[in-house]
XYZ file of C-alpha atoms in Angstrom:
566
model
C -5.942 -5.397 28.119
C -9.663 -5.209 26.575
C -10.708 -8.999 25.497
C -13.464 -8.053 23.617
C -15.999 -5.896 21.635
C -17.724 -3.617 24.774
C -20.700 -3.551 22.813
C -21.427 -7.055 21.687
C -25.622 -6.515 20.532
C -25.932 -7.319 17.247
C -26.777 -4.449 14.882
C -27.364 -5.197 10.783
C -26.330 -1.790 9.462
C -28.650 -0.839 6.219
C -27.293 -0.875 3.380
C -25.930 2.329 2.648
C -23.592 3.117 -0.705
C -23.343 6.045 -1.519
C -23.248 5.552 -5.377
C -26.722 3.861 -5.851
C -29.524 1.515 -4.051
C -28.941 -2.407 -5.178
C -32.602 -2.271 -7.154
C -30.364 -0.827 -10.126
C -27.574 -3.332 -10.127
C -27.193 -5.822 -13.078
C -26.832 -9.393 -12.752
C -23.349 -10.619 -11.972
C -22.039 -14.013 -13.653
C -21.963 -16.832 -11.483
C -18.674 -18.531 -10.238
C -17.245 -21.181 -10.481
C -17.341 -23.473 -7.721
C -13.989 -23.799 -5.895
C -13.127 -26.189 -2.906
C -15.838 -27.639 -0.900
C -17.592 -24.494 -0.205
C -20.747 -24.187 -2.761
C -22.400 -21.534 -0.617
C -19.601 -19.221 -3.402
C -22.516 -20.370 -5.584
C -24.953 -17.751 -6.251
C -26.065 -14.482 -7.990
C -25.285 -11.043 -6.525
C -25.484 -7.653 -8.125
C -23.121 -5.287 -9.255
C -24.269 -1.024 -8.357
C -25.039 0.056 -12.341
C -24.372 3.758 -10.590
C -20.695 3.173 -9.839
C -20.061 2.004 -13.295
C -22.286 5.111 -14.603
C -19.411 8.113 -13.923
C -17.240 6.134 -16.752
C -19.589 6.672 -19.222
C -20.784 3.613 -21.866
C -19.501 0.828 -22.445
C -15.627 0.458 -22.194
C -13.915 1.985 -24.902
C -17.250 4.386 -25.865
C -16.828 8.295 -24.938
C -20.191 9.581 -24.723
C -19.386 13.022 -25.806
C -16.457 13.033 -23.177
C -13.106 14.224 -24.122
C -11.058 11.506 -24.673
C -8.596 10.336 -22.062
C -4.760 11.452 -22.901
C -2.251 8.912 -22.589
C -3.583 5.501 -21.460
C -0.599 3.008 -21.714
C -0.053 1.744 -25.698
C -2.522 -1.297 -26.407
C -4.378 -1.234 -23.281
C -7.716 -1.900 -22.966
C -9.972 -0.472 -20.662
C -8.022 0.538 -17.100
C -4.737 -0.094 -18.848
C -5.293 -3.928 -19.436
C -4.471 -5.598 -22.728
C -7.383 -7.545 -24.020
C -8.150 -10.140 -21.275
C -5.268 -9.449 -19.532
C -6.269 -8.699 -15.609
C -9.961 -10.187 -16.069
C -11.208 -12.678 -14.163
C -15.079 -13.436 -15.429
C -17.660 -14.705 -13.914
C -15.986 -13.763 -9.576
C -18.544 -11.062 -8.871
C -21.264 -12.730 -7.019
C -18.067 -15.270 -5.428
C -16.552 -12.090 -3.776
C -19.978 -10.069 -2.903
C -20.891 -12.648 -0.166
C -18.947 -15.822 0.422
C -20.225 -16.082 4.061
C -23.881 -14.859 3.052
C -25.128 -18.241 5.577
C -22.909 -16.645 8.407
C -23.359 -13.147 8.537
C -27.036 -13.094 9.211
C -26.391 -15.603 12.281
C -26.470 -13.350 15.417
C -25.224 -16.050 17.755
C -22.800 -17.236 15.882
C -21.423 -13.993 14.836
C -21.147 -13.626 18.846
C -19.518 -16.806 19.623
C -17.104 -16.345 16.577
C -16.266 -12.578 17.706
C -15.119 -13.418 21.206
C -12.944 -16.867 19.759
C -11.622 -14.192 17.811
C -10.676 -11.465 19.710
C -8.920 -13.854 22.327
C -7.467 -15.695 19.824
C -5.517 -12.345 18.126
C -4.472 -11.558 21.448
C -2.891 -14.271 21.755
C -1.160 -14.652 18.512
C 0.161 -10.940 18.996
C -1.975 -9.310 16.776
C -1.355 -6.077 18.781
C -1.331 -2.756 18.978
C -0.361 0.594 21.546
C -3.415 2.263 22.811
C -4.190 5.763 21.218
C -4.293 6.485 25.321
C -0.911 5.269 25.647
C 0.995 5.283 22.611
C 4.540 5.224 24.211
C 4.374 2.119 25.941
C 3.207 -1.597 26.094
C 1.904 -1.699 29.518
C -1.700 -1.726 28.096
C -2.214 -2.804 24.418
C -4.993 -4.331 22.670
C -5.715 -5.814 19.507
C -4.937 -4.631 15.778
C -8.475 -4.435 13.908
C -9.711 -6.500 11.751
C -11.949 -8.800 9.847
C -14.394 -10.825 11.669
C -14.102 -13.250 8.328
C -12.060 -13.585 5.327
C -12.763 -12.061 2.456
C -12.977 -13.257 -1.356
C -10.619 -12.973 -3.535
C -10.366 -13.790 -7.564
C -8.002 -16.699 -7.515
C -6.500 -15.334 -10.956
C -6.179 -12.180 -9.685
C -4.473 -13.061 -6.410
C -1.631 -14.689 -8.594
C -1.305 -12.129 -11.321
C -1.005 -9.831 -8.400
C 2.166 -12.354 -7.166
C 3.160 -12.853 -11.068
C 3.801 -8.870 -11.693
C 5.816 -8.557 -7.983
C 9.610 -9.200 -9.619
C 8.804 -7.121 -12.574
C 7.992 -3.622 -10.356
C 10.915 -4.599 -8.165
C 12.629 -4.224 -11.243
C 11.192 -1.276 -11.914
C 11.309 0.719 -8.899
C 14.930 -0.500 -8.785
C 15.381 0.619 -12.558
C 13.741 4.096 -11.973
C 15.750 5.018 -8.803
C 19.280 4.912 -10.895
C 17.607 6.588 -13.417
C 18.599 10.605 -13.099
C 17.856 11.450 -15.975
C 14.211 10.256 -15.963
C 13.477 11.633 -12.214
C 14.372 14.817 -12.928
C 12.400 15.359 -16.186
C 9.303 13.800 -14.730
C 9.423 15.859 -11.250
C 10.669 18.874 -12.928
C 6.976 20.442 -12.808
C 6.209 18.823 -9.360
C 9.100 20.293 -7.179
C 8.126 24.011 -8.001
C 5.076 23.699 -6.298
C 5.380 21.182 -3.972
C 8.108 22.040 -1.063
C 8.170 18.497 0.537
C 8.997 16.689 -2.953
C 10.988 19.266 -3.637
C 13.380 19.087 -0.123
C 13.404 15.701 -0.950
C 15.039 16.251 -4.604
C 17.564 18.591 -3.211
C 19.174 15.793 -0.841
C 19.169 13.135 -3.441
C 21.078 15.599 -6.232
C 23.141 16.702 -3.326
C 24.230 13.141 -2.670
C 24.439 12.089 -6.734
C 27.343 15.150 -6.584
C 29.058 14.352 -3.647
C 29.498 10.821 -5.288
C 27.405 7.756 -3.610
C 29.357 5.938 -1.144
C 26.699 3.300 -0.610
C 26.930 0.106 -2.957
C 24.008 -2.238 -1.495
C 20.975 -1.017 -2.045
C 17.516 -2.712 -0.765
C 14.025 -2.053 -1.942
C 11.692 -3.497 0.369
C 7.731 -2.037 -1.515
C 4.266 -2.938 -1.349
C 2.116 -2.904 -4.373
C -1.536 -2.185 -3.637
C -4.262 -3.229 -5.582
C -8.519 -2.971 -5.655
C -10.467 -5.669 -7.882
C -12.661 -2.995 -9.940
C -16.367 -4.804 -11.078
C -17.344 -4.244 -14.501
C -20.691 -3.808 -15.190
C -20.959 -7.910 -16.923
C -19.392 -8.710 -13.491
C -15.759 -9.107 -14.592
C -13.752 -8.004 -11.881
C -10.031 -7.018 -13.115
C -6.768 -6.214 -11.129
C -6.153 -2.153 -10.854
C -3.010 -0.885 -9.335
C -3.399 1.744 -6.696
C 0.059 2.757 -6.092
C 3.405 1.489 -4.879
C 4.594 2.445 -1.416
C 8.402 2.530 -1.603
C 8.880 3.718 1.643
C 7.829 2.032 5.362
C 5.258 -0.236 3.846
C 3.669 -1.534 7.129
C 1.694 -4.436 8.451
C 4.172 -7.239 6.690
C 4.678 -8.052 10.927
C 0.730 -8.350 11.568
C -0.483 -9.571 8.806
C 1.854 -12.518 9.105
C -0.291 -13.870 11.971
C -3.978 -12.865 11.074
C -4.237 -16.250 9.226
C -4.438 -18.341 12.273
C -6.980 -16.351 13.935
C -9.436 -16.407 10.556
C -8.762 -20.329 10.413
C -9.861 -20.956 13.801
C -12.949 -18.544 13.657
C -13.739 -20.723 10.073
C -13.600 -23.282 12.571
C -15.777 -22.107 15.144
C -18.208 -21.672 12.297
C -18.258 -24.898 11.210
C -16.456 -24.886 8.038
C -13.411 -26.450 8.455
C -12.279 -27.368 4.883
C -12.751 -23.915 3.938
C -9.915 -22.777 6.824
C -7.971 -25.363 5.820
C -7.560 -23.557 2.307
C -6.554 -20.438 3.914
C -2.525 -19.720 2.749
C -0.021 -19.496 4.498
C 1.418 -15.851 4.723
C 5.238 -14.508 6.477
C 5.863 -11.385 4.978
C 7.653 -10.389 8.101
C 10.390 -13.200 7.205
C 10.668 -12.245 3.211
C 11.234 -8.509 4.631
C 13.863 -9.686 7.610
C 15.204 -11.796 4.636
C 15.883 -8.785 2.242
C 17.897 -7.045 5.108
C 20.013 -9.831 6.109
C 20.985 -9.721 2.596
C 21.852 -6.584 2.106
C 23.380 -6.428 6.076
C 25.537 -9.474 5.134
C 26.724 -7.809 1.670
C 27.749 -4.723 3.665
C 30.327 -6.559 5.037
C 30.796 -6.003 8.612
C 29.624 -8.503 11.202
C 29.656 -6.047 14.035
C 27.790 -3.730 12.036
C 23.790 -3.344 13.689
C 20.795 -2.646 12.004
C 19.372 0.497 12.154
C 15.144 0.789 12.715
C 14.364 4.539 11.690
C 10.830 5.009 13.665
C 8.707 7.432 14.466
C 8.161 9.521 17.604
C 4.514 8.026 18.629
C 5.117 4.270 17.564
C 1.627 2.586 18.252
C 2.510 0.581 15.670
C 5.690 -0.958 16.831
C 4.573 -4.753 17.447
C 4.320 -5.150 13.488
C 8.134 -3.610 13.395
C 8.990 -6.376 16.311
C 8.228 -9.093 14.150
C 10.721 -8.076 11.487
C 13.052 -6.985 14.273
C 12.826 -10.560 15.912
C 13.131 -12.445 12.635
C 16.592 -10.278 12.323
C 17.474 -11.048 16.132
C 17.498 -15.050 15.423
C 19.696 -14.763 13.011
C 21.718 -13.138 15.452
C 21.741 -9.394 13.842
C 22.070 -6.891 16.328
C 19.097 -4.461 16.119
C 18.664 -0.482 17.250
C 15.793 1.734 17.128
C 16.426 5.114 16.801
C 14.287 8.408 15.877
C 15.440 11.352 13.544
C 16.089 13.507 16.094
C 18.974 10.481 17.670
C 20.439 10.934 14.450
C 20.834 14.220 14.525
C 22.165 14.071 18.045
C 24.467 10.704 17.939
C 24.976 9.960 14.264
C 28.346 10.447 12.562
C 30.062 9.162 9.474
C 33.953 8.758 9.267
C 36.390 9.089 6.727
C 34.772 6.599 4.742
C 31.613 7.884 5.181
C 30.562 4.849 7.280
C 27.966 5.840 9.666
C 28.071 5.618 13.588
C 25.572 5.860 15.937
C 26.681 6.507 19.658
C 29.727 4.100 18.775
C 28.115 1.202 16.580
C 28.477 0.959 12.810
C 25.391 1.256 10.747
C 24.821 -1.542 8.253
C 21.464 -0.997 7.310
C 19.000 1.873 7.710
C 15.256 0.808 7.696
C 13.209 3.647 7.538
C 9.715 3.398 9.203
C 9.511 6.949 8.997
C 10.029 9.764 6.586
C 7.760 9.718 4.080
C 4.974 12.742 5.088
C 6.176 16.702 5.696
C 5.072 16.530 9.568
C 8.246 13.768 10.017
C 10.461 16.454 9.557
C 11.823 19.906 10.812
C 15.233 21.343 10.392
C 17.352 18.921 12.087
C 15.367 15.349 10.598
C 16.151 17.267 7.495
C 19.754 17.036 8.415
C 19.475 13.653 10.165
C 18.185 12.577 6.290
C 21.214 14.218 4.916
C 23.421 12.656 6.904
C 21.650 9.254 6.298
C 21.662 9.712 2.530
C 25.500 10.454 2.550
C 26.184 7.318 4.342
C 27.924 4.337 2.926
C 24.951 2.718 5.228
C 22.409 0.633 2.662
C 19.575 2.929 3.126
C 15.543 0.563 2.935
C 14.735 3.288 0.586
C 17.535 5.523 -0.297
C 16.394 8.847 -1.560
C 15.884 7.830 -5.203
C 14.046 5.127 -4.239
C 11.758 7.328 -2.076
C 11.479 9.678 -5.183
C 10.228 6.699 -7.415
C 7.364 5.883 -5.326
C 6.052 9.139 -5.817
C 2.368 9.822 -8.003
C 3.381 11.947 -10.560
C 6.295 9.051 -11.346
C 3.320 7.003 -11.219
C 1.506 8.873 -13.438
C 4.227 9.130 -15.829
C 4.819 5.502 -16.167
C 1.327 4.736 -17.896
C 2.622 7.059 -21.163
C 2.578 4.909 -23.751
C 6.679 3.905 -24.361
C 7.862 4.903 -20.675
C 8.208 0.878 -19.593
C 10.010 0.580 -22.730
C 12.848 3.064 -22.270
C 13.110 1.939 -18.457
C 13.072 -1.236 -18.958
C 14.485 -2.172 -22.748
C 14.324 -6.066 -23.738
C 11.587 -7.128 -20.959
C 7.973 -7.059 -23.452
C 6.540 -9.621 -21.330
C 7.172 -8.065 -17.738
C 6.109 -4.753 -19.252
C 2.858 -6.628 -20.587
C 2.365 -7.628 -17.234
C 2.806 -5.021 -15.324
C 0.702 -2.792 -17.734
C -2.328 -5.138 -17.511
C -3.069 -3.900 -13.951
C -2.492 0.077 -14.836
C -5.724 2.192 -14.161
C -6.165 5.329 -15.734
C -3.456 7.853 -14.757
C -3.758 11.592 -16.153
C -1.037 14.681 -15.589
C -2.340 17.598 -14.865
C 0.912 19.771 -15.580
C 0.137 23.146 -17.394
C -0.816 22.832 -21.145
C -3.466 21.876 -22.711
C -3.608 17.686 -21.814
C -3.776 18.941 -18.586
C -6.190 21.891 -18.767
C -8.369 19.196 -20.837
C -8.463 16.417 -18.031
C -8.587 19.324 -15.261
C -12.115 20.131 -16.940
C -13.214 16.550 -17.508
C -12.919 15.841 -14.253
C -14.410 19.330 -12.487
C -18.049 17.820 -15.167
C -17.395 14.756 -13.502
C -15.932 13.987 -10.074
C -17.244 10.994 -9.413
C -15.410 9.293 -12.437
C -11.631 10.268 -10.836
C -9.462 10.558 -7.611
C -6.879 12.948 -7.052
C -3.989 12.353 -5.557
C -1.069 14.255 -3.946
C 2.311 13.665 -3.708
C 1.501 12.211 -0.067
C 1.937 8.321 1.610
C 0.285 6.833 4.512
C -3.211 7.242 3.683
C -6.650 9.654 4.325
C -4.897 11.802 1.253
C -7.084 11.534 -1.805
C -9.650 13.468 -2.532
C -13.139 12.202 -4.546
C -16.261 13.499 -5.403
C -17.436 17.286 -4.353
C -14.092 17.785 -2.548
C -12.157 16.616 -5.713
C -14.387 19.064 -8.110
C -13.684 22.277 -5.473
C -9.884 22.038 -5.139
C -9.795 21.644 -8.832
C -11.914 24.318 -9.348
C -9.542 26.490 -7.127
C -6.386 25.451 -8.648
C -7.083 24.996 -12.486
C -5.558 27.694 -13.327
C -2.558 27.694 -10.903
C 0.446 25.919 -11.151
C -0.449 24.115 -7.873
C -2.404 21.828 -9.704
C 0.789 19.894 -10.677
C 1.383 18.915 -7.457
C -1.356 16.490 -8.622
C -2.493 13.626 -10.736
C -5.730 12.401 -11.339
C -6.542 8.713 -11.115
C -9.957 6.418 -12.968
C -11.909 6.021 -9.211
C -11.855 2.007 -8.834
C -15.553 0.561 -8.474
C -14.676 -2.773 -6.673
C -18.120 -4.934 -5.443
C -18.348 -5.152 -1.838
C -19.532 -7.981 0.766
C -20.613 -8.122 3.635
C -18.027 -8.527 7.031
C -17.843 -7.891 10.408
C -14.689 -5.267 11.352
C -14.003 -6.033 14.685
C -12.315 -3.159 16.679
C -11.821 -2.509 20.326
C -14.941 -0.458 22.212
C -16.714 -0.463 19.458
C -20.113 -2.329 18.473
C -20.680 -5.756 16.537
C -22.027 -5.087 13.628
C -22.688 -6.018 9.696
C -21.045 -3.750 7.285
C -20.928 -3.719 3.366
C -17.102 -3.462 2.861
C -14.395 -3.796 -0.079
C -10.992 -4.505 0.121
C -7.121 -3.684 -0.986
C -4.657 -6.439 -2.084
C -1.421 -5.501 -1.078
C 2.021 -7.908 -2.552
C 4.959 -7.177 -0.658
C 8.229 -7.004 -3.028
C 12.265 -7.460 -1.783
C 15.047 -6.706 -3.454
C 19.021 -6.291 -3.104
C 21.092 -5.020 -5.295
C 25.518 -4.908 -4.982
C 26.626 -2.274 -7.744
C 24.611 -3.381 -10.662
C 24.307 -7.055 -10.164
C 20.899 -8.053 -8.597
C 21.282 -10.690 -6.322
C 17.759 -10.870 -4.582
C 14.379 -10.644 -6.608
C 11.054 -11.809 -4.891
C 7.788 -11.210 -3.722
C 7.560 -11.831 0.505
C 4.071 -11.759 0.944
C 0.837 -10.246 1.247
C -1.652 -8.014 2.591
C -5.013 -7.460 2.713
C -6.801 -4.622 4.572
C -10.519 -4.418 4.274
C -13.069 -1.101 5.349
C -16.617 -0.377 5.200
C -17.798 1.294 2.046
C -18.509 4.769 3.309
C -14.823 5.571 4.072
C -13.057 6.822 0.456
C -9.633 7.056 2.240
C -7.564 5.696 4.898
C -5.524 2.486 5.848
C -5.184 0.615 8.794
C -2.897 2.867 10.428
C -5.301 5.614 10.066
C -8.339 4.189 11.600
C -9.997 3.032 8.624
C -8.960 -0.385 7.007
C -8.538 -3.554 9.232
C -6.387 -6.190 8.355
C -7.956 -9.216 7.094
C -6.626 -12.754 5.242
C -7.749 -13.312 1.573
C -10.331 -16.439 1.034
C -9.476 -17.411 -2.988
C -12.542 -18.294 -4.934
């Protein structure tokens, strides 16, 4: 087991972004001071280049077509007047730790505290080397420090949870809806598409399951406006095996002791407390105990290479104590051991299923012939499925996409202004590219100007998007192809960075300027159409250096790191 960095000399990386040099940045507002740390005092800069791809000021066009179908009333990004702002954070978030970072031996001290002390707490992952088993593990990345967040936007972020549980929940009963708004996707895109063909298989048969659980993740950046406002902007919402609830849940320890080891106490002493991995295991004990059956297990759906599998043992172990029997099984197990009765319970190798919890399922390589027919025969089930099918289906972008038309919230969710106020306050721009002319107009806009947009496929788990050059030649290729509506296009999210240390095993110590991704983990349980658990379980943060568009933890990319509210 590696203990530490193998490369522990100190290197200050330049600062390299690749949308501008900091000698063009305007002033940021100053904070306001919070706690007993005043080193949050001070001014930073904002990069004028990575506001300069969306034109003028908000709301002017500068001779650009004009953006089709942001969300009714909202302001720039989808917010609603001052909804989602929080003034005056810029220069709080760029550099919290600005006396630390330039501190060579103290950096070193706090690196090694650190990586001993994740060890210990079980912040832990299989080696890439061995994969398959936990003879020799090491440490999960992450943060050396904690990074800033917008106290306002940290609790919007927590405010907005129920109302896209509602949602997603709404939107997955919603036939009617799913097929009109993935009726352009699933001719061109064959994963979707298989995916569509189970779930209207299923709606015919007749459902047999009753309990349904959502367990999602709703990911969000802090964009910087150019007077230094930074505002909450919805990346997406992962309804299917949103990870790192298990890790995450003990990452707050091992920032508060290296806060600690720096000498600032009181500032680790403001550092929340964070369990995802108990709101999740709490969500299917629910819907486990609603299903009825005592001897019933629950069923872990994971993946063939699990490297990951110490962040599913925390939610597995939460389930264990209260004395709910747990199996792991893979696709291909299914295939070979699962069976449903007359009552389309499901059985695997003798034991009742309860509760399926997919941890895989949700990219095209998880699947040939027979994990298509494992999914069928999971879908059928009077198992509750962690997502079913519909679920999965209303996580995807183009649903996304759809959702910021001005009056969608409305029809999905009738009677609820204020959570629809909400939860449109943290839209970003969202554009269709289906065939026609909204979408031939946007295709061009965004060929003129990359740098203003990402585009997205109908993909989860990360390193999918594509920005800048990349973006303008697959839209050059495919703008006048139907396989362009296997896409949306997204406003690119200019969030300010600070500086951190991203600690990973064999590789150097050293300064990078990074920016980070709010994630709120979301629960619910549903029994018919009375909804009997509604909460947010926690939170994630994942930081990476700035020269990396794409990627999460999983990939290689983001480490996990602990918010520091300012």
């Amino acid at each position: 087991m590696t203990s530490h960095p193998r490369d522990t000399a100190l290197r200050v990386r330049a600062a390299r972004s690749p949308r501008g040099s900091s000698s063009s940045r305007p002033a940021c507002a100053a904070p306001h001071a919070r706690g007993a740390f005043p080193a949050l005092i001070g001014l930073l800069r904002c990069q004028s280049e990575w506001r300069a791809g969306r034109g003028a000021q908000p709301g002017q066009s500068r001779g650009r077509p004009q953006r089709p179908h942001r969300a009714a009333g909202a302001g720039p990004g989808g917010g609603t007047g001052d909804a989602g702002t929080d003034r005056g954070t810029g220069a709080a978030m760029a550099a919290p730790w600005r006396d630390v970072v330039r501190d060579a031996a103290a950096v070193r001290e706090a690196a090694a505290v650190a990586v001993d002390a994740a060890l210990l707490a079980g912040v832990l992952m299989r080696t890439g080397e061995q994969p398959h088993a936990s003879d020799v593990v090491n440490y999960a990345p992450f943060t050396l420090l904690p990074s800033a967040v917008p106290r306002a936007l940290f609790e919007q972020a927590y405010a907005v949870q129920q109302d896209f549980n509602l949602l997603v929940d709404a939107i997955s009963q919603n036939k009617e809806f799913l097929e009109q708004t993935l009726a352009s996707t699933i001719k061109v895109d064959d994963f979707t598409a298989q995916l569509f063909r189970i779930y209207m298989q299923v709606l015919e048969e007749g459902l047999a399951q009753t309990v349904f659980l959502g367990i999602n993740r709703s990911d969000y950046m802090f964009d910087c406006g150019l007077d230094g406002t930074a505002a909450l902007r919805q990346i997406e919402i992962n309804t299917i095996a949103a990870s790192f609830g298990g890790l995450t849940s003990r990452t707050a320890d091992v920032h508060g002791l290296v806060l600690k080891v720096l000498g600032k106490t009181e500032e680790a002493s403001h550092l929340l407390p964070n369990n995802p991995a108990k709101g999740l295991a709490l969500g299917i004990a629910k819907a486990w105990e609603l299903y009825g059956s005592q001897r019933a297990v629950v069923m872990f759906l994971v993946e063939e290479i699990q490297r990951n599998i110490f962040d599913q043992r925390c939610v597995e172990n939460e389930l264990w104590s209260r004395n709910i029997r747990v199996i792991r099984k893979r696709f291909r197990d299914v295939f070979e051991q699962g069976s449903l009765d007359a009552s389309r319970r499901l059985y695997m190798d003798g034991q009742e299923v309860a509760v399926v919890y997919y941890r895989e399922g949700y990219v095209p390589q998880n699947y040939d012939q027979q994990n298509w027919e494992a999914r069928l025969l999971l879908e059928r089930s009077r198992a509750v499925k962690c997502p079913d099918i519909a679920t999965q289906l209303a996580g995807t972008k183009k649903v996304q996409q759809e959702l910021s038309r001005p009056g969608t919230l409305e029809k999905l969710l009738p009677g609820r202004p204020e959570a629809i106020a909400r939860m449109r306050a943290t839209f970003a721009g969202l554009y269709s590219l289906d065939e026609g002319e909204e979408g031939d107009m946007i295709a061009a806009t965004a060929i003129a100007d990359p740098d203003r947009f990402v585009l997205k496929p109908q993909r989860e788990g990360g390193g999918n998007n594509l920005y800048g050059e990349e973006l303008r030649q697959v839209l050059e290729k495919i703008k006048d192809s139907p396989e362009r509506t296997s896409y949306i296009l997204m406003d690119k999210i200019k969030p300010q960075p600070a500086l951190n240390y991203l600690l990973r095993a064999h590789s150097p110590l050293q300064v990078s300027e990074c920016i980070s991704e709010l994630g709120i983990f979301g629960v619910y349980v549903r029994q018919g159409q009375e909804l009997v658990l509604n909460q947010a379980a926690g939170h994630l943060l994942r930081t990476k250096a700035i020269e990396h568009a794409d990627g999460g933890v999983a990939a290689g990319v983001a480490v996990l790191d602990t918010p520091y509210l300012v």
